[in-house]
mmCIF file of C-alpha atoms in Angstrom:
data_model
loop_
_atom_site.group_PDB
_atom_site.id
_atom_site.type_symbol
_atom_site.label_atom_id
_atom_site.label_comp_id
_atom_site.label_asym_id
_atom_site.label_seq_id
_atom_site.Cartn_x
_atom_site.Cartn_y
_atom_site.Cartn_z
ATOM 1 C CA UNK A 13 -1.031 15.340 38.854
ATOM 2 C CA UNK A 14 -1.737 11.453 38.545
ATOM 3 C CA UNK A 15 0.815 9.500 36.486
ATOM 4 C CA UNK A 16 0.312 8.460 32.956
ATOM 5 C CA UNK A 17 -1.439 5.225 32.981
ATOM 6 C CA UNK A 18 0.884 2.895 30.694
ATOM 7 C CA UNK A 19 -1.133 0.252 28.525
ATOM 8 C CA UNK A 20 -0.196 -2.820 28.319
ATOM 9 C CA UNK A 21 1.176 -4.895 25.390
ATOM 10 C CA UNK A 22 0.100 -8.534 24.165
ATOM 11 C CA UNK A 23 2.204 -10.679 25.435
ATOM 12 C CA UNK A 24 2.194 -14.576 25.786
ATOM 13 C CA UNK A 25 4.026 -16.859 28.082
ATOM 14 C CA UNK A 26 4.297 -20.384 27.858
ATOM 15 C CA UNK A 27 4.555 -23.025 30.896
ATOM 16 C CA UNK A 28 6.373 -26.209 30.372
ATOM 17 C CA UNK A 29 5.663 -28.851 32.571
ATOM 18 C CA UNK A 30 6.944 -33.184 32.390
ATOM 19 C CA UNK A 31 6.240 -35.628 34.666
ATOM 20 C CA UNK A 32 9.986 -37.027 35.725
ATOM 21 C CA UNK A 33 10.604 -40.024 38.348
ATOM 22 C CA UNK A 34 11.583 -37.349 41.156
ATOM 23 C CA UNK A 35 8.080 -35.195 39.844
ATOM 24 C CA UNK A 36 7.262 -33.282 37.590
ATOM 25 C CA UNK A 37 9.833 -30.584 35.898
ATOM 26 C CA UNK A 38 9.385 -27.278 35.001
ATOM 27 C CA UNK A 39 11.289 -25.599 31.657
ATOM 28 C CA UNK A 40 12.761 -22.533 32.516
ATOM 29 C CA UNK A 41 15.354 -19.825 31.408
ATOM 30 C CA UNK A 42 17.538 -17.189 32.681
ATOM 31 C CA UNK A 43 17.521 -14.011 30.973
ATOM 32 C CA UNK A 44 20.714 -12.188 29.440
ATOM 33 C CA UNK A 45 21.761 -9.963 32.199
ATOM 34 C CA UNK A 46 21.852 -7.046 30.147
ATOM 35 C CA UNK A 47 18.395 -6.913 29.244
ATOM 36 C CA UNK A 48 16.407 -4.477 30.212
ATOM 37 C CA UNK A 49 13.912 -6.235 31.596
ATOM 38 C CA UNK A 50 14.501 -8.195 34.595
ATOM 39 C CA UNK A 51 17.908 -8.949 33.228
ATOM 40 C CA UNK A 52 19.790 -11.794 34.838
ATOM 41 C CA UNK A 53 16.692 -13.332 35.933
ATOM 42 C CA UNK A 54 14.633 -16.581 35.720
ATOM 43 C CA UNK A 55 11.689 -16.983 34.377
ATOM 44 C CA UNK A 56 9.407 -18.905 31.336
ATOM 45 C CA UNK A 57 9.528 -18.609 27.635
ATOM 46 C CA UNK A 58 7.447 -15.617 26.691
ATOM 47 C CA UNK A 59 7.276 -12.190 25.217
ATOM 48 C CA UNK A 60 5.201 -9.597 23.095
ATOM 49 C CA UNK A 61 3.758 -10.161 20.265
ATOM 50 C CA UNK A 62 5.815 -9.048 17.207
ATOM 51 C CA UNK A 63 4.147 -8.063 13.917
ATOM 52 C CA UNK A 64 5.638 -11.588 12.241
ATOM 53 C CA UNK A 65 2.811 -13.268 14.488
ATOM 54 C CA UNK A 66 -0.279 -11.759 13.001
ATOM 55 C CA UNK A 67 1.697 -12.440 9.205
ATOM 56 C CA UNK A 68 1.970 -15.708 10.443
ATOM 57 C CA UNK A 69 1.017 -18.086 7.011
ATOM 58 C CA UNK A 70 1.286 -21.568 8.244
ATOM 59 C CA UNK A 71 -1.289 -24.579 8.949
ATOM 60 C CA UNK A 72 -3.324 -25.050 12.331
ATOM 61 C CA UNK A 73 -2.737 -28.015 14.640
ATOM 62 C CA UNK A 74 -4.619 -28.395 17.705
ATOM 63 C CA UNK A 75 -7.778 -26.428 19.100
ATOM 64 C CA UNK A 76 -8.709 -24.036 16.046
ATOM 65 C CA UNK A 77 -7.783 -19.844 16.787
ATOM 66 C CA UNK A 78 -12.026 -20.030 17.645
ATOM 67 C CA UNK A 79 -11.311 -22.252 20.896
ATOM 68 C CA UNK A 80 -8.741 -20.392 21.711
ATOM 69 C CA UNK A 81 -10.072 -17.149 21.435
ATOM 70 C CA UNK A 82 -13.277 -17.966 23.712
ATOM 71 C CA UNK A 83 -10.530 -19.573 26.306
ATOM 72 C CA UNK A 84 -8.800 -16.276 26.119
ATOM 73 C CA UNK A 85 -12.053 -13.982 26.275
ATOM 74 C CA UNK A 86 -10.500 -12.063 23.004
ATOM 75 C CA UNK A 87 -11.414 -12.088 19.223
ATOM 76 C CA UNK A 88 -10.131 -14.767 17.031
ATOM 77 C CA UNK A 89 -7.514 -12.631 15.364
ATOM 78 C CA UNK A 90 -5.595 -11.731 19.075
ATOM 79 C CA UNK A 91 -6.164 -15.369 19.655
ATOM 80 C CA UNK A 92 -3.886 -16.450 16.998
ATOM 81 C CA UNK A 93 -1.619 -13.694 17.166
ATOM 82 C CA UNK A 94 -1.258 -15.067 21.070
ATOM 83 C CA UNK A 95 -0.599 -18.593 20.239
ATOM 84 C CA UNK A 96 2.003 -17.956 17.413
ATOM 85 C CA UNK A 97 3.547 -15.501 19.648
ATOM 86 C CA UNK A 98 3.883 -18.411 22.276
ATOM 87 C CA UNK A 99 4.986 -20.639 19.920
ATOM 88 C CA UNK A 100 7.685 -18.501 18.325
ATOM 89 C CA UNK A 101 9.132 -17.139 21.881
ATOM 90 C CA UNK A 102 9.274 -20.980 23.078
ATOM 91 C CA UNK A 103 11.776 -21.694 20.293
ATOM 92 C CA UNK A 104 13.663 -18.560 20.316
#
């Protein structure tokens, strides 16, 4: 019998790059080593998207959810939900 395909959550993950006199620098983390999920490891600021992030009441700066949405080939709404998500995960 062929396994259960698993579907995939929304997720968002955020790269953070500077330009630094030795070249450029990348922002990364190390996860708790008890997490589940690739515990102990390194990686970028990311993760699902959490109900909070379609609730999300708060102004727009930068490309409007439309822009983003057509650079993510999704509707508008997932777009936003994205972006707060990688927002919120980058300061958590």
């Amino acid at each position: 019998m062929p396994p259960t395909p698993v579907v995939p959550r929304q997720a968002a993950t955020v790269l953070l790059l500077r330009d630094s006199p030795d070249g450029v620098e990348v922002y990364l983390l190390r996860r708790v080593r008890g997490m589940p999920f690739a515990g102990g490891m390194t990686a970028y600021p990311g993760g699902g998207v959490d109900v909070r992030d379609a609730e999300a009441d708060l102004s727009w700066t930068g490309p409007v959810p439309a822009q983003w949405a057509a650079s993510f080939h999704c509707a508008e709404p997932l777009a936003r939900e994205l972006v707060c998500a990688a927002v919120r995960e980058t300061f958590e």
